[in-house]
Structures are given as structure tokens and as C-alpha cells.
PDB file of C-alpha atoms in Angstrom:
ATOM      1  CA  MET A  18      12.511  20.480   1.585  1.00 66.00           C
ATOM      2  CA  SER A  19      10.265  20.481  -1.752  1.00 85.00           C
ATOM      3  CA  ASN A  20       7.024  19.039  -1.562  1.00 92.00           C
ATOM      4  CA  PRO A  21       5.763  16.544  -3.070  1.00 94.00           C
ATOM      5  CA  GLU A  22       2.174  17.372  -3.718  1.00 95.00           C
ATOM      6  CA  ILE A  23       3.520  19.985  -5.844  1.00 96.00           C
ATOM      7  CA  ALA A  24       4.104  18.773  -9.314  1.00 97.00           C
ATOM      8  CA  ARG A  25       4.044  20.268 -12.844  1.00 97.00           C
ATOM      9  CA  SER A  26       2.068  23.584 -13.936  1.00 98.00           C
ATOM     10  CA  VAL A  27      -0.378  23.152 -16.847  1.00 98.00           C
ATOM     11  CA  ARG A  28      -2.541  25.736 -18.352  1.00 98.00           C
ATOM     12  CA  THR A  29      -6.344  24.753 -18.340  1.00 98.00           C
ATOM     13  CA  GLY A  30      -8.580  27.357 -19.779  1.00 95.00           C
ATOM     14  CA  GLY A  31      -7.852  30.738 -17.566  1.00 95.00           C
ATOM     15  CA  PHE A  32      -5.868  29.171 -15.407  1.00 98.00           C
ATOM     16  CA  ASP A  33      -2.618  26.856 -14.252  1.00 98.00           C
ATOM     17  CA  THR A  34      -4.167  23.553 -13.283  1.00 98.00           C
ATOM     18  CA  ASN A  35      -1.040  21.662 -10.827  1.00 98.00           C
ATOM     19  CA  VAL A  36      -0.789  18.298 -12.728  1.00 98.00           C
ATOM     20  CA  HIS A  37       1.410  14.922 -11.229  1.00 98.00           C
ATOM     21  CA  ASP A  38       2.069  12.834 -14.791  1.00 98.00           C
ATOM     22  CA  MET A  39       4.368   9.623 -14.536  1.00 98.00           C
ATOM     23  CA  GLY A  40       5.320   6.969 -16.624  1.00 98.00           C
ATOM     24  CA  GLU A  41       4.665   5.828 -19.941  1.00 97.00           C
ATOM     25  CA  GLY A  42       1.501   4.242 -22.037  1.00 97.00           C
ATOM     26  CA  ALA A  43      -2.270   4.143 -22.538  1.00 98.00           C
ATOM     27  CA  PRO A  44      -2.820   7.385 -20.014  1.00 98.00           C
ATOM     28  CA  VAL A  45      -5.509   7.167 -16.697  1.00 98.00           C
ATOM     29  CA  LEU A  46      -6.711  10.503 -15.277  1.00 99.00           C
ATOM     30  CA  PHE A  47      -7.468  10.307 -11.796  1.00 98.00           C
ATOM     31  CA  ILE A  48      -9.607  12.633 -10.164  1.00 98.00           C
ATOM     32  CA  HIS A  49      -9.313  13.133  -6.110  1.00 98.00           C
ATOM     33  CA  GLY A  50     -12.523  13.201  -3.266  1.00 97.00           C
ATOM     34  CA  SER A  51     -13.244  16.241  -1.605  1.00 97.00           C
ATOM     35  CA  GLY A  52     -11.905  16.371   2.010  1.00 93.00           C
ATOM     36  CA  PRO A  53     -10.386  19.555   3.717  1.00 95.00           C
ATOM     37  CA  GLY A  54      -6.402  20.250   2.558  1.00 92.00           C
ATOM     38  CA  VAL A  55      -7.086  17.397  -0.251  1.00 94.00           C
ATOM     39  CA  SER A  56      -4.604  17.086  -3.146  1.00 95.00           C
ATOM     40  CA  ALA A  57      -4.289  14.699  -6.062  1.00 97.00           C
ATOM     41  CA  TRP A  58      -0.585  13.623  -4.259  1.00 96.00           C
ATOM     42  CA  ALA A  59      -2.220  13.109  -0.707  1.00 94.00           C
ATOM     43  CA  ASN A  60      -5.504  10.959  -2.321  1.00 95.00           C
ATOM     44  CA  TRP A  61      -3.452   8.781  -4.756  1.00 98.00           C
ATOM     45  CA  ARG A  62       0.460   8.652  -3.755  1.00 96.00           C
ATOM     46  CA  LEU A  63       0.548   4.910  -2.521  1.00 95.00           C
ATOM     47  CA  VAL A  64      -1.478   4.232  -5.816  1.00 97.00           C
ATOM     48  CA  LEU A  65       0.139   6.217  -8.785  1.00 98.00           C
ATOM     49  CA  PRO A  66       4.114   4.667  -8.270  1.00 98.00           C
ATOM     50  CA  GLU A  67       2.798   1.208  -8.795  1.00 98.00           C
ATOM     51  CA  LEU A  68       0.481   1.875 -11.984  1.00 98.00           C
ATOM     52  CA  ALA A  69       2.825   4.202 -13.561  1.00 98.00           C
ATOM     53  CA  ARG A  70       5.095   0.876 -13.898  1.00 98.00           C
ATOM     54  CA  THR A  71       3.227   0.119 -16.984  1.00 97.00           C
ATOM     55  CA  ARG A  72       0.947   3.166 -17.473  1.00 98.00           C
ATOM     56  CA  ARG A  73       0.625   7.073 -17.935  1.00 98.00           C
ATOM     57  CA  VAL A  74      -0.989   8.173 -14.705  1.00 98.00           C
ATOM     58  CA  ILE A  75      -2.104  11.710 -14.352  1.00 98.00           C
ATOM     59  CA  ALA A  76      -3.277  13.374 -11.303  1.00 98.00           C
ATOM     60  CA  PRO A  77      -4.700  17.003 -11.274  1.00 98.00           C
ATOM     61  CA  ASP A  78      -5.800  19.282  -8.066  1.00 98.00           C
ATOM     62  CA  MET A  79      -8.697  20.001  -9.510  1.00 98.00           C
ATOM     63  CA  ALA A  80     -10.312  23.778  -9.105  1.00 97.00           C
ATOM     64  CA  GLY A  81     -10.395  24.866  -5.442  1.00 96.00           C
ATOM     65  CA  PHE A  82      -8.011  21.614  -3.889  1.00 96.00           C
ATOM     66  CA  GLY A  83      -4.427  21.895  -3.586  1.00 96.00           C
ATOM     67  CA  PHE A  84      -1.833  23.606  -5.515  1.00 96.00           C
ATOM     68  CA  THR A  85      -4.230  24.581  -8.910  1.00 97.00           C
ATOM     69  CA  GLU A  86      -4.449  28.024  -9.289  1.00 97.00           C
ATOM     70  CA  ARG A  87      -7.305  30.049  -7.391  1.00 95.00           C
ATOM     71  CA  LEU A  88      -8.726  32.947  -9.724  1.00 93.00           C
ATOM     72  CA  PRO A  89     -10.417  35.822  -7.217  1.00 89.00           C
ATOM     73  CA  GLY A  90     -14.252  34.838  -7.690  1.00 87.00           C
ATOM     74  CA  MET A  91     -13.912  31.471  -8.957  1.00 89.00           C
ATOM     75  CA  ARG A  92     -17.025  29.795  -8.929  1.00 90.00           C
ATOM     76  CA  TYR A  93     -17.036  25.513  -8.080  1.00 94.00           C
ATOM     77  CA  ALA A  94     -19.258  23.496 -10.085  1.00 94.00           C
ATOM     78  CA  MET A  95     -19.563  20.393 -12.149  1.00 97.00           C
ATOM     79  CA  ASP A  96     -19.704  21.856 -15.543  1.00 96.00           C
ATOM     80  CA  GLY A  97     -16.288  23.566 -14.420  1.00 97.00           C
ATOM     81  CA  TRP A  98     -14.554  20.871 -12.955  1.00 98.00           C
ATOM     82  CA  VAL A  99     -15.656  18.960 -16.207  1.00 98.00           C
ATOM     83  CA  GLN A 100     -14.329  21.762 -18.798  1.00 98.00           C
ATOM     84  CA  GLN A 101     -10.805  21.844 -16.635  1.00 98.00           C
ATOM     85  CA  ALA A 102     -10.620  17.934 -16.978  1.00 98.00           C
ATOM     86  CA  LEU A 103     -11.314  17.973 -20.698  1.00 98.00           C
ATOM     87  CA  ASP A 104      -8.992  21.154 -21.038  1.00 98.00           C
ATOM     88  CA  LEU A 105      -6.412  19.214 -19.256  1.00 98.00           C
ATOM     89  CA  LEU A 106      -6.663  16.280 -21.309  1.00 98.00           C
ATOM     90  CA  ASP A 107      -6.340  19.013 -24.947  1.00 98.00           C
ATOM     91  CA  ALA A 108      -3.430  20.381 -23.189  1.00 98.00           C
ATOM     92  CA  LEU A 109      -1.623  16.957 -23.069  1.00 98.00           C
ATOM     93  CA  ASP A 110      -2.629  16.050 -25.855  1.00 98.00           C
ATOM     94  CA  ILE A 111      -4.801  13.028 -25.008  1.00 98.00           C
ATOM     95  CA  GLU A 112      -7.605  12.202 -26.736  1.00 98.00           C
ATOM     96  CA  GLN A 113      -9.261   9.335 -24.872  1.00 98.00           C
ATOM     97  CA  ALA A 114      -8.208   8.229 -21.507  1.00 98.00           C
ATOM     98  CA  ASP A 115      -9.186   5.646 -18.477  1.00 98.00           C
ATOM     99  CA  LEU A 116     -11.001   7.546 -15.999  1.00 98.00           C
ATOM    100  CA  VAL A 117     -10.490   7.077 -12.338  1.00 98.00           C
ATOM    101  CA  GLY A 118     -12.363   8.780  -9.771  1.00 98.00           C
ATOM    102  CA  ASN A 119     -12.759   8.239  -5.879  1.00 98.00           C
ATOM    103  CA  SER A 120     -15.690   9.545  -3.964  1.00 98.00           C
ATOM    104  CA  PHE A 121     -16.429  13.841  -5.515  1.00 98.00           C
ATOM    105  CA  GLY A 122     -14.044  12.525  -8.507  1.00 98.00           C
ATOM    106  CA  GLY A 123     -16.058   9.427  -8.617  1.00 98.00           C
ATOM    107  CA  ALA A 124     -18.796  12.163  -9.594  1.00 98.00           C
ATOM    108  CA  LEU A 125     -17.269  14.327 -11.944  1.00 98.00           C
ATOM    109  CA  SER A 126     -15.587  11.329 -13.874  1.00 98.00           C
ATOM    110  CA  LEU A 127     -19.347   9.742 -14.287  1.00 98.00           C
ATOM    111  CA  ALA A 128     -20.044  13.550 -15.282  1.00 98.00           C
ATOM    112  CA  LEU A 129     -17.273  13.734 -18.046  1.00 98.00           C
ATOM    113  CA  ALA A 130     -17.925   9.988 -19.118  1.00 98.00           C
ATOM    114  CA  ILE A 131     -22.142  10.959 -19.998  1.00 98.00           C
ATOM    115  CA  ARG A 132     -20.644  14.569 -21.472  1.00 98.00           C
ATOM    116  CA  ALA A 133     -17.732  13.450 -23.489  1.00 98.00           C
ATOM    117  CA  PRO A 134     -18.352   9.889 -24.039  1.00 98.00           C
ATOM    118  CA  GLN A 135     -15.869   9.381 -26.617  1.00 98.00           C
ATOM    119  CA  ARG A 136     -12.811  11.211 -24.326  1.00 98.00           C
ATOM    120  CA  VAL A 137     -13.580   8.193 -21.984  1.00 98.00           C
ATOM    121  CA  ARG A 138     -12.186   4.862 -22.565  1.00 98.00           C
ATOM    122  CA  ARG A 139     -13.023   2.970 -19.007  1.00 98.00           C
ATOM    123  CA  LEU A 140     -14.153   3.784 -15.671  1.00 98.00           C
ATOM    124  CA  VAL A 141     -13.464   3.258 -12.650  1.00 98.00           C
ATOM    125  CA  LEU A 142     -15.433   5.019  -9.580  1.00 98.00           C
ATOM    126  CA  MET A 143     -14.825   4.313  -5.607  1.00 98.00           C
ATOM    127  CA  GLY A 144     -16.683   4.866  -3.107  1.00 98.00           C
ATOM    128  CA  SER A 145     -18.385   7.398  -5.713  1.00 98.00           C
ATOM    129  CA  VAL A 146     -21.048  10.038  -5.535  1.00 98.00           C
ATOM    130  CA  GLY A 147     -22.783  10.964  -8.536  1.00 98.00           C
ATOM    131  CA  VAL A 148     -26.345   9.629  -7.767  1.00 98.00           C
ATOM    132  CA  PRO A 149     -29.340  10.793  -5.207  1.00 97.00           C
ATOM    133  CA  PHE A 150     -28.732   9.524  -1.728  1.00 98.00           C
ATOM    134  CA  GLU A 151     -29.249  10.762   1.640  1.00 98.00           C
ATOM    135  CA  ILE A 152     -26.159  13.206   2.923  1.00 98.00           C
ATOM    136  CA  THR A 153     -24.504  11.172   5.880  1.00 98.00           C
ATOM    137  CA  ALA A 154     -23.470  12.692   9.151  1.00 97.00           C
ATOM    138  CA  GLY A 155     -19.891  11.661   7.721  1.00 97.00           C
ATOM    139  CA  LEU A 156     -20.169  13.783   4.409  1.00 98.00           C
ATOM    140  CA  ASP A 157     -22.041  16.426   6.446  1.00 97.00           C
ATOM    141  CA  ALA A 158     -18.778  16.774   8.957  1.00 96.00           C
ATOM    142  CA  VAL A 159     -16.751  16.344   6.109  1.00 97.00           C
ATOM    143  CA  TRP A 160     -17.642  19.159   4.532  1.00 97.00           C
ATOM    144  CA  GLY A 161     -18.527  21.096   7.186  1.00 97.00           C
ATOM    145  CA  TYR A 162     -14.954  20.925   8.552  1.00 97.00           C
ATOM    146  CA  THR A 163     -13.621  24.123  10.371  1.00 96.00           C
ATOM    147  CA  PRO A 164      -9.971  24.522  10.270  1.00 96.00           C
ATOM    148  CA  SER A 165      -8.565  22.883  13.939  1.00 96.00           C
ATOM    149  CA  PHE A 166      -6.321  19.614  15.058  1.00 96.00           C
ATOM    150  CA  GLU A 167      -9.304  18.298  16.523  1.00 96.00           C
ATOM    151  CA  ASN A 168     -12.028  18.836  13.897  1.00 96.00           C
ATOM    152  CA  MET A 169      -9.058  17.114  11.404  1.00 96.00           C
ATOM    153  CA  ARG A 170      -8.553  14.159  13.514  1.00 94.00           C
ATOM    154  CA  ARG A 171     -11.933  13.390  13.995  1.00 94.00           C
ATOM    155  CA  ILE A 172     -13.028  13.592   9.853  1.00 94.00           C
ATOM    156  CA  MET A 173     -10.132  11.295   9.891  1.00 93.00           C
ATOM    157  CA  ASP A 174     -11.359   8.924  11.922  1.00 92.00           C
ATOM    158  CA  VAL A 175     -14.547   9.123  10.216  1.00 95.00           C
ATOM    159  CA  PHE A 176     -12.802   8.101   6.854  1.00 94.00           C
ATOM    160  CA  ALA A 177     -10.966   4.865   7.663  1.00 94.00           C
ATOM    161  CA  TYR A 178     -12.500   1.722   9.179  1.00 95.00           C
ATOM    162  CA  ASP A 179      -8.504   0.613  10.652  1.00 91.00           C
ATOM    163  CA  ARG A 180      -7.935   3.494  13.221  1.00 84.00           C
ATOM    164  CA  THR A 181      -4.049   2.630  13.169  1.00 87.00           C
ATOM    165  CA  LEU A 182      -3.647   4.110   9.869  1.00 85.00           C
ATOM    166  CA  VAL A 183      -4.921   7.363  11.208  1.00 84.00           C
ATOM    167  CA  SER A 184      -1.935   8.767  12.967  1.00 88.00           C
ATOM    168  CA  ASP A 185      -2.033  12.305  15.259  1.00 90.00           C
ATOM    169  CA  GLU A 186       0.735  13.055  12.590  1.00 89.00           C
ATOM    170  CA  LEU A 187      -1.366  12.277   9.772  1.00 87.00           C
ATOM    171  CA  ALA A 188      -3.690  14.549  10.749  1.00 90.00           C
ATOM    172  CA  GLN A 189      -1.481  17.305  11.927  1.00 92.00           C
ATOM    173  CA  LEU A 190      -0.095  17.122   8.126  1.00 86.00           C
ATOM    174  CA  ARG A 191      -3.899  16.834   6.819  1.00 91.00           C
ATOM    175  CA  TYR A 192      -4.775  19.961   9.206  1.00 95.00           C
ATOM    176  CA  GLU A 193      -1.549  22.050   8.192  1.00 94.00           C
ATOM    177  CA  ALA A 194      -2.365  21.597   4.627  1.00 93.00           C
ATOM    178  CA  SER A 195      -6.012  22.955   5.114  1.00 95.00           C
ATOM    179  CA  ILE A 196      -4.486  26.089   6.709  1.00 95.00           C
ATOM    180  CA  ARG A 197      -2.278  27.126   3.997  1.00 93.00           C
ATOM    181  CA  PRO A 198      -3.670  30.534   2.153  1.00 91.00           C
ATOM    182  CA  GLY A 199      -6.254  29.844   0.281  1.00 90.00           C
ATOM    183  CA  PHE A 200      -7.746  26.514   0.973  1.00 92.00           C
ATOM    184  CA  GLN A 201     -10.182  26.517   3.832  1.00 93.00           C
ATOM    185  CA  ALA A 202     -11.403  30.142   2.248  1.00 92.00           C
ATOM    186  CA  SER A 203     -12.039  27.782  -1.453  1.00 94.00           C
ATOM    187  CA  PHE A 204     -13.075  24.664   0.609  1.00 94.00           C
ATOM    188  CA  ALA A 205     -15.790  27.162   2.657  1.00 92.00           C
ATOM    189  CA  ALA A 206     -17.473  28.234  -0.556  1.00 93.00           C
ATOM    190  CA  MET A 207     -18.042  25.005  -1.876  1.00 94.00           C
ATOM    191  CA  PHE A 208     -20.253  23.312  -0.049  1.00 95.00           C
ATOM    192  CA  PRO A 209     -21.959  25.325   2.471  1.00 95.00           C
ATOM    193  CA  ALA A 210     -24.938  24.301   4.580  1.00 95.00           C
ATOM    194  CA  PRO A 211     -27.945  23.090   3.891  1.00 96.00           C
ATOM    195  CA  ARG A 212     -24.919  20.070   2.283  1.00 97.00           C
ATOM    196  CA  GLN A 213     -28.004  17.750   0.733  1.00 98.00           C
ATOM    197  CA  ARG A 214     -28.092  20.432  -1.960  1.00 97.00           C
ATOM    198  CA  TRP A 215     -24.442  19.589  -2.803  1.00 97.00           C
ATOM    199  CA  VAL A 216     -25.251  15.794  -3.354  1.00 97.00           C
ATOM    200  CA  ASP A 217     -27.900  16.673  -5.366  1.00 97.00           C
ATOM    201  CA  ALA A 218     -25.764  19.043  -7.680  1.00 97.00           C
ATOM    202  CA  MET A 219     -23.153  16.179  -8.147  1.00 97.00           C
ATOM    203  CA  ALA A 220     -25.936  13.611  -9.488  1.00 98.00           C
ATOM    204  CA  SER A 221     -26.267  12.778 -12.730  1.00 98.00           C
ATOM    205  CA  PRO A 222     -29.689  11.894 -14.357  1.00 98.00           C
ATOM    206  CA  GLU A 223     -30.386   8.326 -14.226  1.00 98.00           C
ATOM    207  CA  ALA A 224     -31.335   7.773 -17.438  1.00 98.00           C
ATOM    208  CA  ALA A 225     -28.008   9.086 -18.594  1.00 98.00           C
ATOM    209  CA  ILE A 226     -25.809   6.432 -16.432  1.00 98.00           C
ATOM    210  CA  ARG A 227     -28.177   3.645 -17.862  1.00 98.00           C
ATOM    211  CA  ALA A 228     -26.986   5.222 -21.233  1.00 98.00           C
ATOM    212  CA  LEU A 229     -23.151   4.772 -20.444  1.00 98.00           C
ATOM    213  CA  PRO A 230     -21.361   2.654 -22.883  1.00 98.00           C
ATOM    214  CA  HIS A 231     -18.008   1.890 -21.158  1.00 98.00           C
ATOM    215  CA  GLU A 232     -17.071  -0.880 -19.261  1.00 98.00           C
ATOM    216  CA  THR A 233     -17.262   0.561 -15.301  1.00 98.00           C
ATOM    217  CA  LEU A 234     -15.489  -1.043 -12.483  1.00 98.00           C
ATOM    218  CA  LEU A 235     -17.222   0.434  -9.231  1.00 98.00           C
ATOM    219  CA  ILE A 236     -15.223  -0.156  -5.889  1.00 98.00           C
ATOM    220  CA  HIS A 237     -16.594   0.484  -2.120  1.00 98.00           C
ATOM    221  CA  GLY A 238     -15.266   0.008   1.228  1.00 98.00           C
ATOM    222  CA  ARG A 239     -17.961  -2.368   3.837  1.00 98.00           C
ATOM    223  CA  GLU A 240     -18.073   0.565   6.421  1.00 98.00           C
ATOM    224  CA  ASP A 241     -17.979   3.630   4.221  1.00 98.00           C
ATOM    225  CA  GLN A 242     -19.101   5.699   6.562  1.00 98.00           C
ATOM    226  CA  VAL A 243     -18.839   9.156   4.531  1.00 98.00           C
ATOM    227  CA  ILE A 244     -20.249   7.872   1.206  1.00 98.00           C
ATOM    228  CA  PRO A 245     -22.948   4.454   1.829  1.00 98.00           C
ATOM    229  CA  LEU A 246     -22.460   0.848  -0.211  1.00 98.00           C
ATOM    230  CA  SER A 247     -25.883   1.998  -1.755  1.00 98.00           C
ATOM    231  CA  THR A 248     -24.755   4.454  -4.364  1.00 98.00           C
ATOM    232  CA  SER A 249     -22.741   1.761  -5.466  1.00 98.00           C
ATOM    233  CA  LEU A 250     -25.041  -0.577  -5.616  1.00 98.00           C
ATOM    234  CA  THR A 251     -27.058   1.537  -7.481  1.00 98.00           C
ATOM    235  CA  LEU A 252     -24.766   2.470  -9.893  1.00 98.00           C
ATOM    236  CA  ALA A 253     -24.232  -1.285 -10.434  1.00 98.00           C
ATOM    237  CA  GLN A 254     -28.208  -1.355 -11.472  1.00 98.00           C
ATOM    238  CA  TRP A 255     -27.839   1.136 -13.528  1.00 98.00           C
ATOM    239  CA  ILE A 256     -24.338   1.212 -15.325  1.00 98.00           C
ATOM    240  CA  PRO A 257     -24.842  -1.773 -18.123  1.00 98.00           C
ATOM    241  CA  ARG A 258     -21.351  -2.942 -18.336  1.00 98.00           C
ATOM    242  CA  SER A 259     -20.865  -2.331 -14.496  1.00 98.00           C
ATOM    243  CA  GLN A 260     -18.527  -4.796 -12.055  1.00 98.00           C
ATOM    244  CA  LEU A 261     -18.552  -3.898  -8.088  1.00 98.00           C
ATOM    245  CA  HIS A 262     -16.041  -5.100  -5.397  1.00 98.00           C
ATOM    246  CA  VAL A 263     -16.808  -4.511  -2.097  1.00 98.00           C
ATOM    247  CA  PHE A 264     -13.918  -4.233   0.193  1.00 98.00           C
ATOM    248  CA  GLY A 265     -14.740  -5.726   3.732  1.00 97.00           C
ATOM    249  CA  GLN A 266     -13.115  -3.550   6.392  1.00 97.00           C
ATOM    250  CA  CYS A 267     -12.562  -1.297   4.835  1.00 97.00           C
ATOM    251  CA  GLY A 268     -14.016   2.720   4.955  1.00 97.00           C
ATOM    252  CA  HIS A 269     -13.888   5.389   2.809  1.00 97.00           C
ATOM    253  CA  TRP A 270     -10.340   5.282   1.620  1.00 93.00           C
ATOM    254  CA  THR A 271      -9.826   1.952  -0.204  1.00 96.00           C
ATOM    255  CA  GLN A 272      -6.948   3.301  -2.208  1.00 96.00           C
ATOM    256  CA  ILE A 273      -5.436   3.915   1.303  1.00 94.00           C
ATOM    257  CA  GLU A 274      -6.720   1.218   3.248  1.00 95.00           C
ATOM    258  CA  HIS A 275      -6.061  -1.731   0.603  1.00 96.00           C
ATOM    259  CA  SER A 276      -3.232   0.025  -1.372  1.00 96.00           C
ATOM    260  CA  ALA A 277      -2.135  -3.718  -3.027  1.00 97.00           C
ATOM    261  CA  ARG A 278      -5.022  -4.942  -4.062  1.00 97.00           C
ATOM    262  CA  PHE A 279      -6.896  -1.346  -5.291  1.00 98.00           C
ATOM    263  CA  VAL A 280      -3.662  -1.845  -7.533  1.00 98.00           C
ATOM    264  CA  ARG A 281      -4.107  -5.172  -8.634  1.00 98.00           C
ATOM    265  CA  LEU A 282      -7.357  -4.784  -9.416  1.00 98.00           C
ATOM    266  CA  VAL A 283      -7.370  -1.290 -11.156  1.00 98.00           C
ATOM    267  CA  ARG A 284      -4.165  -2.762 -13.377  1.00 98.00           C
ATOM    268  CA  ASP A 285      -6.133  -5.808 -14.081  1.00 98.00           C
ATOM    269  CA  PHE A 286      -9.153  -4.534 -15.122  1.00 98.00           C
ATOM    270  CA  LEU A 287      -7.809  -1.713 -17.017  1.00 98.00           C
ATOM    271  CA  ALA A 288      -5.655  -3.650 -19.006  1.00 97.00           C
ATOM    272  CA  GLU A 289      -8.310  -5.367 -20.549  1.00 96.00           C
ATOM    273  CA  ASP A 290      -8.816  -4.598 -24.141  1.00 89.00           C
ATOM    274  CA  LEU A 291      -5.372  -2.754 -24.226  1.00 78.00           C
TER     275      LEU A 291
END
């Protein structure tokens, strides 16, 4: 049986990136979060087919995650991830795209927009990292994950407000994803304790965020135990052309817990000025 998480392979710098690329129209680049065993498809599977009805949607596995090639001795840091995203846009011959970033992917999207503002049209940042905050117990548990079904089940419970979304089957699936060859080794190498330093390393300078010219939609779950709502409140204050939508009864998985609403919100926002 074919694995839906594996899509096309695109050369980005010195390695191959696994990329989902579907639909037609103005391009939207989706950047996933940093949970154990995560992939672009696991993160965005409910929303990509819907948004691909009107747009070209592109969702890569970032280096160290999913089915993108892992090179021996690869260093995982913001500079490399931003370069990978830019190399991908170049390889696909895309001058400018909208960006949708989830959590870690939000920090990456922010950094990319700051470093290459002309490559970004509009920004959507969901449960985003990228500003200073004190690491939550939830995020510490996610980044400190060691492989077992029980640990994955506990982390899944932290992600979702509605526990009925987190079945044993889903936890088993994500646990199995986390123990694929190379997955845990690269994940463990990214965020060793003490983990506050990785939150700090992903933060962009306040002055650079305040200078962003892009229309920006901020989305956050009110009950998010992984990334606190305060991060999006800060971004809403700092980004001049921003708006903030807070989903009640929602944890860290807005695009899964409220997928239909998420799709409508993002589609309408990105359709402006097209």
C-alpha cells in the first residue's frame, strides 16, 4: 500500500525534499510543526485538498522531518530551514508565494518573510513560535519525546482540546511514524535539553517583526497547551498589518480540530487582493 505522506522529490541545495504539490493558481507554501514523527501530510492532510480547489498548495517536509533526505552530520537550525524553503521556491520557479506556518513552521515563515520579504505575499501564522516566551510544559514534553506508544498518547492529549480526536489508532500511527529509520535520531538532535534555548533561537528580532510589511493572519487555539496564546497576542501587537482569530475550545491543532472553519478563514484571507 502506498504511503500518502510520500509525494514528489525536489532537489533543494544538497539534498532532496519530499513535497506535496497539488492544485492550480497562485502558490501557497505550507510549513508544518515540529512534533515527533510529523510530516507535511500528517499536519495538513485535512486542509490541502480543500485549498487546492482554488490554489496551488505546496507542503514540504522540512529537513530532519518526514521523508526529506537526511544527510549524515546535517545541522538543523533556522538558517538552513529558511534556505531550504527558498531553494524549494527557486526549484519550482516560484517568485512569490503566500506562506502558512504552523507552530515551528510559523517561526520559520516569520524568519523567511524577514530575510526575503519580496518572496512572500501574505502570511498566515498558526499557533506560532517566533517571539520570546517561557517554554510550556506541553512544548517541553513534545520536544523531549522518547519513543513509546504511551508517550505518544500523552503528547497527543496535550495537542488537542477535544480528546475524542485523539484515538489510540492515531497515537499508534504517529508512534510508528516516530520510529521509522532516522526519524527519532534527527528529532532528538534538534531539541536537546535545556529546551528554552530552542524557543529563544527561533525568535525573530522585535524590530524586524515590527517592520514586516505583509498582511498577516494570526490564528490560535484558546486552550493551546503547547504554544501559549500570548505569543499570537504579541505578534498581533508587533505586526502592523495583522489580524488575530482565536478559536475557543481548541488546542494546538486548529487545522485539525476546526478544519472547515480554518479552510474558510485562510481561503478568504488569501483571496484578498489576488
